[in-house]
Amino acid sequence: MLYYLQLLVDLKMQCSLAVFFLISFSHMLNHFNVHAEVFMVLVEGESFVSKNSYRGSSRNYNDIKVHKEMIDRQHDVLLETLLDSGSYTKLYSYSHLLNGFAIHVTSKKAVESLRNATGIRAIHEDMKMEKLTTHTPDYLGIPTGVWPSLGGARSSGEGMVIGMIDTGINPNHPSFSNLLSLRTQGSMDDYSTRFKGKCASGDRFPPAACNGKIVGAQYFARAAIAAGDFNATRDYASPYDADGHGSHTASTAAGNFETPVIVNGFNYGNASGMAPGASIAVYKALYTFGGYMSDVVAAVDQAVEDGVDILSLSVGPSSVPPGPSAFLNVLEMELLFATKAGVVVIQAAGNGGPSSSSILSFSPWITTVAASIIDRKYNNTIVLGNGHSLSAPTPGEALYPIASAADVSRHNASIGLLESCQTPDAFIPSLVRGKLIICTYTFDFEFDSASIIRVAETIRSAGAAGFIMTMDPDVGSEEIKGTTVTLGVPGIVLNNLQASTAVWQYYNSRTFRGRTGRVLAFGATARILDGRQAIYSGQPPVVASYSSRGPDVNNALLQTADVLKPTVMAPGSSIWAAWSPDSEGDHYVKGQNFALVSGTSMATPHVAGVAALIKHRHPNWKPSAIVSAMMTTTDISDRAGNPIMAQRTNQISPASPFDYGAGSINPTRAVDPGLVFISKFKHYVQFLCAVPGVDDESVRRAVGVGCPTKKGGWCSDLNSPTITISNLVGSRKVVRVVTNVGEEPETYSVTVRPPMGVRVKVSPKSFTVSHNATKQLKLVLEATDSTNNYSFGELLLRGNKGHLARVPITVLVSSVLGN
């Protein structure tokens, strides 16, 4: 069990920020019972970004280098002064976004010395981090709606560098091959002058791996090594991806255009990243076991220092961080300063759905991505019913005899092994050969002691013709594990009891037995058709059951926040993308170059790629403008006007903003949104100062700057493209400022669909705004009925040039006026 330590120390210097990372890897029984721990500590002193507001081509890399060396020396001197030699190991120095360092200590005395030292701002114990783990460009309309306007698919995203914080990358994959001949020299010169990342060669990652598509690659494992979790043989001391997760996300964001997806000798089509022309910078901080926050923060710090344009993090904490607010945890602060440096930050929402408040990405400066199911399906068919698995058909049109696993096995074999078909040793070779074997999906599959991939291996080894996986009535699983794995043998998974029962009834009616119950003749026959041909239904996106839900929370007590989470939704289920054939992270796809995987991890790089396309089109836009463009142009209904649906426990029902955020991303409209809502660093600080339970000192310790002299206000005052009020008492005034990023003046009409129990007044009702000009909107939300539950509405800004901006309104009425 991992406990988290946060010590907020009274510090007297403003406008300063430092992080001193000490990460705990052993059981803490109290605050200072320390045995070889690592912690994160904020100390006095400015980071580079905290005192500079420029980035890109205007950055002076010599200044960055000088600052970095100076901070590193200061850290060493501080440690040598405070701690005994041999009692600690410094893991990292941070200087770009957060000024601080990571240290591994071995005694309670060392922590006490740091806590009591002058200039130490706060101490945090590290947290465990988790991975939050083709057709989608077409599904999102990118090939016709976006790529043509950016010079075609291969050049879309040129000059942009997407930083992937993940498990590394497989540099040998065709999705990342060198296509420099297809790139324009101008775009290459553009990012080469801005991006200064390095290529850290190592095990299975030669210097040539950074080939122009991959422009930088580094790995961060010092905390994982200190914890004893890192295994160099398994995890590789290099940027090489030993898991597959990082290659999958990188190719989804920026994989080469039309890379053939060939698995087990079958071509499933071509895969393309969202921004095929973008470059990839790899920052490996996750492994098969997950990772640690200090390694992730080190990766983020380096990525922004190097000059990435977009950060994609398919990773999140294992739980809501402790302390006065989740917004003040170290990673959230790191990402705040990343946005200050001009980087768009995209993070996975988490896979804790459909439970409410299961979000693991909290702050309004982070784009939090929910996952949807797309319209592609793979259906296998036998004469008795339908099911799922990506397998080849049985040869020819001949019917093959069917036999249950128990009827072709040795009598002394374990019943569990028999039913689940996990080993060929239980079978009688002469009886199993050439037959379709009925296996049973038992509880062993649910607890990972059995797998469908081992079923396929068993069937192949035994010489059977294929398998039919039926459901155990006692399991009743909604989602069978491993049904999207590609199989080397014919097979079908019947994932409902009705089809499974039909198979057993047919089998028993055609199987002839003797008095002892032994089979005398197998009379049942079947043929499995090809399950590898995709079917595209054209259905609108559906919120995936696993996708984490809102409302957002302020703290570990799960007190709700005035922030809409998730932010947007993108495809995340059954996504084809690159993989590492040596993968130790998922035994279902070991040995494959591509994998069909689901999770908010898969949705996140879709949005990162779209953000790169928008930045390619509008290189001078601030991060908040890019995020606003993606939010205000989303879809919340299908073409017929029916609402997007959401999977819930044992049911499906209309989705809400707590399921999909602002809605399902629409890249075609996002590159030309008309209006944007812009927020700057100072606005985010004012937001933090308005968070309930957070005082001025807590903000100063975390951010390095205090709250404005003029206090007051609400979190809902942040100029975001949403209006979220988690506790409306009486009425509240809300102001939003829009900026016209269209090419010409435009007149907008303003309409409101108020949430239930709320009256909304808005002024003006219409307005005309010139190019690059701003307009202020004033709203008054008045409670009319105490609902004690959230209700949803929207503000619509409809322009006469074809633009439409939609702003979700989310309100919980606690009390009406006079009550």
CSV table of C-alpha atoms in Angstrom, one decimal, residues 396-796:
chain,number,residue,atom,x,y,z
A,396,GLY,CA,-13.5,-24.2,-47.9
A,397,GLU,CA,-17.2,-24.7,-47.5
A,398,ALA,CA,-17.1,-28.0,-45.7
A,399,LEU,CA,-18.8,-28.5,-42.4
A,400,TYR,CA,-16.6,-29.7,-39.5
A,401,PRO,CA,-17.7,-32.0,-36.7
A,402,ILE,CA,-18.3,-30.3,-33.3
A,403,ALA,CA,-17.1,-31.7,-30.0
A,404,SER,CA,-17.2,-30.3,-26.5
A,405,ALA,CA,-13.8,-30.0,-24.8
A,406,ALA,CA,-14.9,-32.5,-22.1
A,407,ASP,CA,-15.9,-35.1,-24.6
A,408,VAL,CA,-12.4,-35.2,-26.3
A,409,SER,CA,-10.3,-35.0,-23.1
A,410,ARG,CA,-8.7,-37.4,-20.8
A,411,HIS,CA,-10.9,-38.3,-17.8
A,412,ASN,CA,-8.2,-37.4,-15.2
A,413,ALA,CA,-7.8,-33.8,-16.5
A,414,SER,CA,-9.0,-30.9,-14.4
A,415,ILE,CA,-12.5,-29.8,-15.2
A,416,GLY,CA,-11.5,-26.1,-15.2
A,417,LEU,CA,-8.7,-26.7,-17.7
A,418,LEU,CA,-11.0,-28.8,-19.8
A,419,GLU,CA,-13.8,-26.3,-20.1
A,420,SER,CA,-11.6,-23.3,-20.7
A,421,CYS,CA,-9.3,-25.0,-23.2
A,422,GLN,CA,-6.1,-23.7,-21.7
A,423,THR,CA,-3.7,-26.6,-22.4
A,424,PRO,CA,-3.5,-29.2,-25.2
A,425,ASP,CA,-2.2,-31.9,-22.7
A,426,ALA,CA,-5.8,-32.6,-21.6
A,427,PHE,CA,-7.0,-33.6,-25.1
A,428,ILE,CA,-7.0,-37.0,-26.7
A,429,PRO,CA,-5.2,-36.3,-30.1
A,430,SER,CA,-7.2,-38.7,-32.1
A,431,LEU,CA,-10.5,-37.3,-30.9
A,432,VAL,CA,-9.7,-33.6,-31.1
A,433,ARG,CA,-8.0,-33.5,-34.5
A,434,GLY,CA,-10.1,-31.8,-37.2
A,435,LYS,CA,-13.0,-30.8,-35.0
A,436,LEU,CA,-14.5,-27.5,-33.8
A,437,ILE,CA,-14.0,-27.6,-30.0
A,438,ILE,CA,-16.6,-26.1,-27.7
A,439,CYS,CA,-14.8,-24.2,-24.9
A,440,THR,CA,-16.4,-22.3,-22.1
A,441,TYR,CA,-15.8,-18.7,-20.9
A,442,THR,CA,-15.5,-19.2,-17.2
A,443,PHE,CA,-14.5,-17.0,-14.2
A,444,ASP,CA,-10.9,-17.9,-14.9
A,445,PHE,CA,-11.0,-15.5,-17.9
A,446,GLU,CA,-12.4,-12.7,-15.8
A,447,PHE,CA,-9.5,-13.0,-13.3
A,448,ASP,CA,-6.8,-13.4,-16.1
A,449,SER,CA,-5.9,-17.0,-15.1
A,450,ALA,CA,-7.2,-18.0,-18.6
A,451,SER,CA,-7.2,-16.1,-21.9
A,452,ILE,CA,-8.7,-16.5,-25.4
A,453,ILE,CA,-5.2,-16.3,-26.9
A,454,ARG,CA,-4.2,-19.4,-24.9
A,455,VAL,CA,-7.4,-21.1,-26.3
A,456,ALA,CA,-6.2,-20.4,-29.8
A,457,GLU,CA,-2.7,-21.7,-29.0
A,458,THR,CA,-4.2,-24.8,-27.5
A,459,ILE,CA,-6.4,-25.5,-30.5
A,460,ARG,CA,-3.5,-25.1,-32.9
A,461,SER,CA,-1.3,-27.3,-30.8
A,462,ALA,CA,-4.0,-30.0,-30.5
A,463,GLY,CA,-4.6,-30.1,-34.3
A,464,ALA,CA,-8.3,-29.0,-34.0
A,465,ALA,CA,-10.1,-27.2,-36.8
A,466,GLY,CA,-11.1,-24.3,-34.6
A,467,PHE,CA,-13.1,-23.4,-31.5
A,468,ILE,CA,-16.4,-22.1,-30.4
A,469,MET,CA,-16.3,-20.1,-27.1
A,470,THR,CA,-19.6,-20.3,-25.2
A,471,MET,CA,-20.7,-18.3,-22.1
A,472,ASP,CA,-20.8,-19.8,-18.6
A,473,PRO,CA,-24.3,-18.8,-17.3
A,474,ASP,CA,-22.8,-18.0,-13.9
A,475,VAL,CA,-20.4,-15.4,-15.4
A,476,GLY,CA,-22.8,-13.2,-17.4
A,477,SER,CA,-20.0,-10.8,-18.4
A,478,GLU,CA,-21.0,-7.7,-20.4
A,479,GLU,CA,-17.7,-7.5,-22.1
A,480,ILE,CA,-15.6,-10.6,-22.7
A,481,LYS,CA,-11.9,-10.0,-22.4
A,482,GLY,CA,-9.8,-10.6,-25.5
A,483,THR,CA,-12.6,-10.7,-28.1
A,484,THR,CA,-10.7,-8.1,-30.3
A,485,VAL,CA,-7.5,-10.2,-30.3
A,486,THR,CA,-6.4,-11.4,-33.8
A,487,LEU,CA,-6.4,-15.2,-33.9
A,488,GLY,CA,-4.3,-17.5,-36.0
A,489,VAL,CA,-6.9,-20.2,-36.0
A,490,PRO,CA,-10.6,-20.2,-36.8
A,491,GLY,CA,-12.7,-19.3,-33.8
A,492,ILE,CA,-15.8,-17.6,-32.6
A,493,VAL,CA,-16.8,-16.1,-29.2
A,494,LEU,CA,-20.5,-16.2,-28.5
A,495,ASN,CA,-20.8,-13.3,-26.1
A,496,ASN,CA,-24.4,-13.9,-25.1
A,497,LEU,CA,-26.2,-16.7,-23.3
A,498,GLN,CA,-28.9,-17.1,-26.0
A,499,ALA,CA,-26.4,-18.0,-28.7
A,500,SER,CA,-24.4,-20.2,-26.3
A,501,THR,CA,-27.5,-22.1,-25.3
A,502,ALA,CA,-28.4,-22.7,-28.9
A,503,VAL,CA,-25.0,-24.2,-29.6
A,504,TRP,CA,-25.3,-26.6,-26.6
A,505,GLN,CA,-28.8,-27.6,-27.5
A,506,TYR,CA,-27.8,-28.3,-31.1
A,507,TYR,CA,-24.7,-30.2,-30.0
A,508,ASN,CA,-26.5,-32.4,-27.4
A,509,SER,CA,-29.3,-33.2,-29.9
A,510,ARG,CA,-26.8,-34.5,-32.5
A,511,THR,CA,-24.3,-36.2,-30.2
A,512,PHE,CA,-24.9,-39.9,-29.6
A,513,ARG,CA,-23.8,-41.4,-26.2
A,514,GLY,CA,-23.6,-44.8,-24.7
A,515,ARG,CA,-24.9,-45.8,-21.3
A,516,THR,CA,-21.9,-44.5,-19.5
A,517,GLY,CA,-22.2,-41.1,-21.1
A,518,ARG,CA,-19.2,-41.5,-23.4
A,519,VAL,CA,-19.7,-40.2,-27.0
A,520,LEU,CA,-20.2,-42.9,-29.6
A,521,ALA,CA,-20.6,-40.5,-32.5
A,522,PHE,CA,-20.2,-36.8,-33.1
A,523,GLY,CA,-23.1,-35.7,-35.3
A,524,ALA,CA,-23.2,-32.0,-34.9
A,525,THR,CA,-21.4,-30.0,-37.6
A,526,ALA,CA,-20.7,-26.3,-38.3
A,527,ARG,CA,-18.6,-23.9,-40.3
A,528,ILE,CA,-17.0,-20.7,-39.1
A,529,LEU,CA,-17.1,-17.8,-41.6
A,530,ASP,CA,-14.5,-15.1,-41.9
A,531,GLY,CA,-14.5,-12.7,-39.0
A,532,ARG,CA,-11.8,-10.3,-40.3
A,533,GLN,CA,-13.9,-8.2,-42.6
A,534,ALA,CA,-15.0,-5.0,-40.9
A,535,ILE,CA,-18.6,-3.8,-41.0
A,536,TYR,CA,-19.2,0.0,-40.8
A,537,SER,CA,-22.6,0.7,-39.5
A,538,GLY,CA,-22.4,4.5,-39.7
A,539,GLN,CA,-23.8,4.8,-36.1
A,540,PRO,CA,-22.9,7.8,-34.1
A,541,PRO,CA,-20.4,7.5,-31.3
A,542,VAL,CA,-21.4,6.0,-28.0
A,543,VAL,CA,-19.7,6.8,-24.7
A,544,ALA,CA,-17.8,3.6,-23.7
A,545,SER,CA,-18.7,2.0,-20.4
A,546,TYR,CA,-15.1,2.2,-19.1
A,547,SER,CA,-14.6,5.9,-19.8
A,548,SER,CA,-14.3,7.9,-16.6
A,549,ARG,CA,-17.2,10.2,-15.8
A,550,GLY,CA,-17.7,13.6,-14.1
A,551,PRO,CA,-18.5,15.6,-12.2
A,552,ASP,CA,-14.9,16.8,-11.5
A,553,VAL,CA,-13.7,16.9,-7.9
A,554,ASN,CA,-11.8,19.5,-5.9
A,555,ASN,CA,-10.1,17.0,-3.6
A,556,ALA,CA,-9.8,13.5,-2.3
A,557,LEU,CA,-13.0,14.0,-0.4
A,558,LEU,CA,-14.7,14.1,-3.8
A,559,GLN,CA,-16.2,17.5,-3.3
A,560,THR,CA,-17.4,18.5,-6.7
A,561,ALA,CA,-15.8,21.4,-8.6
A,562,ASP,CA,-16.9,24.2,-10.9
A,563,VAL,CA,-15.0,22.5,-13.8
A,564,LEU,CA,-16.6,20.4,-16.6
A,565,LYS,CA,-14.8,17.1,-16.9
A,566,PRO,CA,-14.2,15.3,-19.2
A,567,THR,CA,-13.4,18.0,-21.7
A,568,VAL,CA,-14.2,16.3,-25.0
A,569,MET,CA,-14.7,12.8,-26.4
A,570,ALA,CA,-12.8,10.9,-29.1
A,571,PRO,CA,-12.8,7.3,-30.5
A,572,GLY,CA,-11.2,4.9,-27.9
A,573,SER,CA,-12.6,1.5,-28.5
A,574,SER,CA,-11.1,-1.2,-30.8
A,575,ILE,CA,-8.5,1.1,-32.3
A,576,TRP,CA,-6.0,-0.3,-34.8
A,577,ALA,CA,-2.5,1.1,-34.3
A,578,ALA,CA,1.2,0.2,-34.1
A,579,TRP,CA,2.5,-2.2,-31.5
A,580,SER,CA,5.8,-3.7,-30.3
A,581,PRO,CA,6.1,-7.4,-31.1
A,582,ASP,CA,8.1,-8.0,-27.9
A,583,SER,CA,5.2,-6.6,-25.8
A,584,GLU,CA,5.2,-7.7,-22.2
A,585,GLY,CA,2.3,-5.5,-21.4
A,586,ASP,CA,-0.5,-7.4,-23.1
A,587,HIS,CA,-0.2,-11.1,-23.7
A,588,TYR,CA,-3.1,-11.0,-26.1
A,589,VAL,CA,-1.1,-9.3,-28.8
A,590,LYS,CA,2.4,-10.5,-28.1
A,591,GLY,CA,4.4,-11.0,-31.3
A,592,GLN,CA,2.2,-8.7,-33.4
A,593,ASN,CA,3.1,-5.4,-35.2
A,594,PHE,CA,-0.4,-4.0,-34.8
A,595,ALA,CA,-3.0,-4.3,-32.0
A,596,LEU,CA,-6.7,-3.5,-31.7
A,597,VAL,CA,-6.9,-1.9,-28.2
A,598,SER,CA,-9.4,0.1,-26.2
A,599,GLY,CA,-9.2,2.7,-23.5
A,600,THR,CA,-9.2,6.5,-22.9
A,601,SER,CA,-5.4,6.0,-23.6
A,602,MET,CA,-6.5,5.4,-27.2
A,603,ALA,CA,-8.8,8.4,-27.3
A,604,THR,CA,-6.2,10.8,-26.1
A,605,PRO,CA,-3.8,10.7,-29.1
A,606,HIS,CA,-6.8,11.3,-31.4
A,607,VAL,CA,-7.3,14.7,-29.7
A,608,ALA,CA,-3.5,15.4,-29.6
A,609,GLY,CA,-3.3,14.8,-33.3
A,610,VAL,CA,-6.3,17.1,-34.0
A,611,ALA,CA,-4.7,19.8,-31.8
A,612,ALA,CA,-1.6,19.5,-34.0
A,613,LEU,CA,-3.7,20.0,-37.1
A,614,ILE,CA,-5.3,23.1,-35.6
A,615,LYS,CA,-1.9,24.5,-34.6
A,616,HIS,CA,-0.6,23.8,-38.1
A,617,ARG,CA,-3.4,25.9,-39.4
A,618,HIS,CA,-3.1,28.6,-36.7
A,619,PRO,CA,0.5,28.5,-35.4
A,620,ASN,CA,0.1,31.6,-33.3
A,621,TRP,CA,-2.9,30.5,-31.3
A,622,LYS,CA,-2.6,30.1,-27.5
A,623,PRO,CA,-3.3,26.6,-26.0
A,624,SER,CA,-6.6,27.8,-24.6
A,625,ALA,CA,-7.8,29.0,-28.1
A,626,ILE,CA,-6.9,25.6,-29.6
A,627,VAL,CA,-8.8,23.8,-26.8
A,628,SER,CA,-11.7,26.2,-27.1
A,629,ALA,CA,-11.9,25.5,-30.8
A,630,MET,CA,-12.2,21.7,-30.2
A,631,MET,CA,-14.8,22.2,-27.4
A,632,THR,CA,-17.3,24.6,-29.0
A,633,THR,CA,-17.5,22.7,-32.3
A,634,THR,CA,-18.3,19.2,-30.9
A,635,ASP,CA,-21.2,17.0,-31.8
A,636,ILE,CA,-23.8,16.0,-29.1
A,637,SER,CA,-26.3,14.4,-31.4
A,638,ASP,CA,-26.4,12.3,-34.6
A,639,ARG,CA,-27.4,13.6,-38.0
A,640,ALA,CA,-31.1,12.9,-37.3
A,641,GLY,CA,-30.9,15.0,-34.1
A,642,ASN,CA,-31.0,12.1,-31.7
A,643,PRO,CA,-28.7,12.5,-28.6
A,644,ILE,CA,-25.4,10.7,-28.2
A,645,MET,CA,-25.9,7.6,-26.0
A,646,ALA,CA,-23.7,6.3,-23.1
A,647,GLN,CA,-23.0,2.8,-21.9
A,648,ARG,CA,-23.8,2.4,-18.3
A,649,THR,CA,-24.1,-0.6,-16.0
A,650,ASN,CA,-26.4,-3.1,-17.8
A,651,GLN,CA,-28.0,-0.4,-19.9
A,652,ILE,CA,-27.5,2.4,-22.4
A,653,SER,CA,-29.1,5.8,-22.1
A,654,PRO,CA,-28.7,9.4,-23.4
A,655,ALA,CA,-25.3,10.9,-22.5
A,656,SER,CA,-24.7,14.1,-20.6
A,657,PRO,CA,-21.7,16.5,-20.3
A,658,PHE,CA,-20.4,14.3,-17.4
A,659,ASP,CA,-20.1,11.5,-19.9
A,660,TYR,CA,-18.6,13.3,-23.0
A,661,GLY,CA,-17.7,16.8,-21.8
A,662,ALA,CA,-18.4,19.4,-24.5
A,663,GLY,CA,-19.2,16.5,-26.9
A,664,SER,CA,-17.6,14.3,-29.6
A,665,ILE,CA,-14.8,16.0,-31.3
A,666,ASN,CA,-15.4,17.4,-34.9
A,667,PRO,CA,-12.0,18.2,-36.5
A,668,THR,CA,-13.5,19.8,-39.6
A,669,ARG,CA,-15.3,22.5,-37.6
A,670,ALA,CA,-12.5,22.8,-35.0
A,671,VAL,CA,-10.0,24.2,-37.5
A,672,ASP,CA,-12.5,27.0,-38.2
A,673,PRO,CA,-14.4,27.7,-35.0
A,674,GLY,CA,-15.3,31.4,-35.6
A,675,LEU,CA,-15.1,32.3,-31.9
A,676,VAL,CA,-12.7,31.2,-29.2
A,677,PHE,CA,-12.6,31.6,-25.4
A,678,ILE,CA,-9.0,32.6,-24.3
A,679,SER,CA,-7.6,32.1,-20.8
A,680,LYS,CA,-4.1,33.0,-19.7
A,681,PHE,CA,-1.8,31.9,-16.8
A,682,LYS,CA,-3.0,34.7,-14.5
A,683,HIS,CA,-6.6,33.6,-15.0
A,684,TYR,CA,-5.8,30.1,-13.9
A,685,VAL,CA,-4.1,31.5,-10.8
A,686,GLN,CA,-7.3,33.5,-10.1
A,687,PHE,CA,-9.3,30.2,-10.6
A,688,LEU,CA,-7.1,28.5,-8.0
A,689,CYS,CA,-7.6,31.3,-5.5
A,690,ALA,CA,-11.4,30.8,-5.8
A,691,VAL,CA,-11.3,27.0,-5.1
A,692,PRO,CA,-13.2,26.3,-1.8
A,693,GLY,CA,-10.8,25.2,0.9
A,694,VAL,CA,-7.7,26.7,-0.8
A,695,ASP,CA,-6.2,29.7,0.9
A,696,ASP,CA,-3.6,32.2,-0.5
A,697,GLU,CA,-0.7,30.4,1.1
A,698,SER,CA,-1.6,27.1,-0.4
A,699,VAL,CA,-1.7,28.7,-3.8
A,700,ARG,CA,1.6,30.5,-3.3
A,701,ARG,CA,3.3,27.3,-2.1
A,702,ALA,CA,2.1,25.4,-5.2
A,703,VAL,CA,2.3,28.0,-7.9
A,704,GLY,CA,5.0,30.4,-6.6
A,705,VAL,CA,2.7,33.4,-6.9
A,706,GLY,CA,0.0,34.6,-4.5
A,707,CYS,CA,-3.5,35.5,-5.1
A,708,PRO,CA,-4.5,39.0,-6.4
A,709,THR,CA,-5.0,41.7,-3.8
A,710,LYS,CA,-8.6,42.0,-4.9
A,711,LYS,CA,-10.1,38.8,-3.7
A,712,GLY,CA,-13.5,37.2,-4.3
A,713,GLY,CA,-15.0,35.7,-7.3
A,714,TRP,CA,-15.9,32.1,-8.2
A,715,CYS,CA,-14.2,29.3,-10.1
A,716,SER,CA,-17.0,29.7,-12.7
A,717,ASP,CA,-15.5,33.1,-13.5
A,718,LEU,CA,-12.7,31.4,-15.5
A,719,ASN,CA,-13.2,32.4,-19.2
A,720,SER,CA,-13.7,28.8,-20.4
A,721,PRO,CA,-16.1,27.6,-23.1
A,722,THR,CA,-18.2,26.0,-20.4
A,723,ILE,CA,-20.3,27.2,-17.5
A,724,THR,CA,-20.2,24.9,-14.6
A,725,ILE,CA,-21.7,25.7,-11.1
A,726,SER,CA,-21.6,22.9,-8.6
A,727,ASN,CA,-23.5,24.8,-5.9
A,728,LEU,CA,-25.9,27.5,-7.1
A,729,VAL,CA,-27.5,29.4,-4.2
A,730,GLY,CA,-29.9,32.0,-5.4
A,731,SER,CA,-28.3,33.6,-8.4
A,732,ARG,CA,-24.8,34.0,-9.9
A,733,LYS,CA,-23.4,36.4,-12.5
A,734,VAL,CA,-21.1,34.9,-15.1
A,735,VAL,CA,-19.1,36.8,-17.7
A,736,ARG,CA,-17.5,35.3,-20.8
A,737,VAL,CA,-15.3,37.0,-23.4
A,738,VAL,CA,-15.2,35.7,-27.0
A,739,THR,CA,-12.6,36.5,-29.6
A,740,ASN,CA,-13.4,36.4,-33.3
A,741,VAL,CA,-10.7,34.3,-35.0
A,742,GLY,CA,-12.6,34.2,-38.3
A,743,GLU,CA,-11.3,36.0,-41.4
A,744,GLU,CA,-13.9,38.7,-41.4
A,745,PRO,CA,-16.5,40.4,-39.2
A,746,GLU,CA,-19.4,38.3,-38.2
A,747,THR,CA,-22.8,38.9,-36.5
A,748,TYR,CA,-23.9,36.3,-33.9
A,749,SER,CA,-27.3,35.6,-32.4
A,750,VAL,CA,-27.3,34.4,-28.8
A,751,THR,CA,-29.8,31.8,-27.5
A,752,VAL,CA,-30.0,29.8,-24.3
A,753,ARG,CA,-31.4,26.5,-23.4
A,754,PRO,CA,-31.5,26.8,-19.6
A,755,PRO,CA,-30.8,23.8,-17.3
A,756,MET,CA,-33.9,22.5,-15.4
A,757,GLY,CA,-34.5,24.6,-12.3
A,758,VAL,CA,-32.5,27.6,-13.6
A,759,ARG,CA,-33.5,30.8,-15.3
A,760,VAL,CA,-30.8,32.2,-17.5
A,761,LYS,CA,-30.6,35.8,-18.7
A,762,VAL,CA,-28.0,36.8,-21.3
A,763,SER,CA,-27.0,40.1,-22.9
A,764,PRO,CA,-26.5,41.1,-25.6
A,765,LYS,CA,-28.9,38.9,-27.6
A,766,SER,CA,-26.9,39.6,-30.7
A,767,PHE,CA,-23.6,41.2,-31.5
A,768,THR,CA,-21.2,41.9,-34.3
A,769,VAL,CA,-17.5,41.3,-33.8
A,770,SER,CA,-14.6,42.2,-36.1
A,771,HIS,CA,-11.6,40.0,-36.9
A,772,ASN,CA,-9.4,39.5,-33.8
A,773,ALA,CA,-11.8,41.7,-31.8
A,774,THR,CA,-13.5,40.6,-28.5
A,775,LYS,CA,-17.0,40.8,-27.2
A,776,GLN,CA,-18.2,40.4,-23.6
A,777,LEU,CA,-21.2,38.3,-22.8
A,778,LYS,CA,-23.0,38.7,-19.4
A,779,LEU,CA,-25.2,36.0,-18.0
A,780,VAL,CA,-27.3,35.8,-14.8
A,781,LEU,CA,-28.2,32.3,-13.7
A,782,GLU,CA,-31.1,32.3,-11.2
A,783,ALA,CA,-32.2,29.3,-9.3
A,784,THR,CA,-36.0,28.6,-9.6
A,785,ASP,CA,-36.2,25.1,-8.2
A,786,SER,CA,-33.9,23.2,-5.7
A,787,THR,CA,-33.1,20.1,-7.8
A,788,ASN,CA,-30.2,18.9,-5.5
A,789,ASN,CA,-29.0,17.2,-8.7
A,790,TYR,CA,-27.2,18.4,-11.8
A,791,SER,CA,-29.1,19.6,-14.8
A,792,PHE,CA,-27.8,20.6,-18.2
A,793,GLY,CA,-28.3,23.3,-20.7
A,794,GLU,CA,-26.4,25.2,-23.3
A,795,LEU,CA,-25.5,28.7,-24.7
A,796,LEU,CA,-25.6,28.9,-28.5
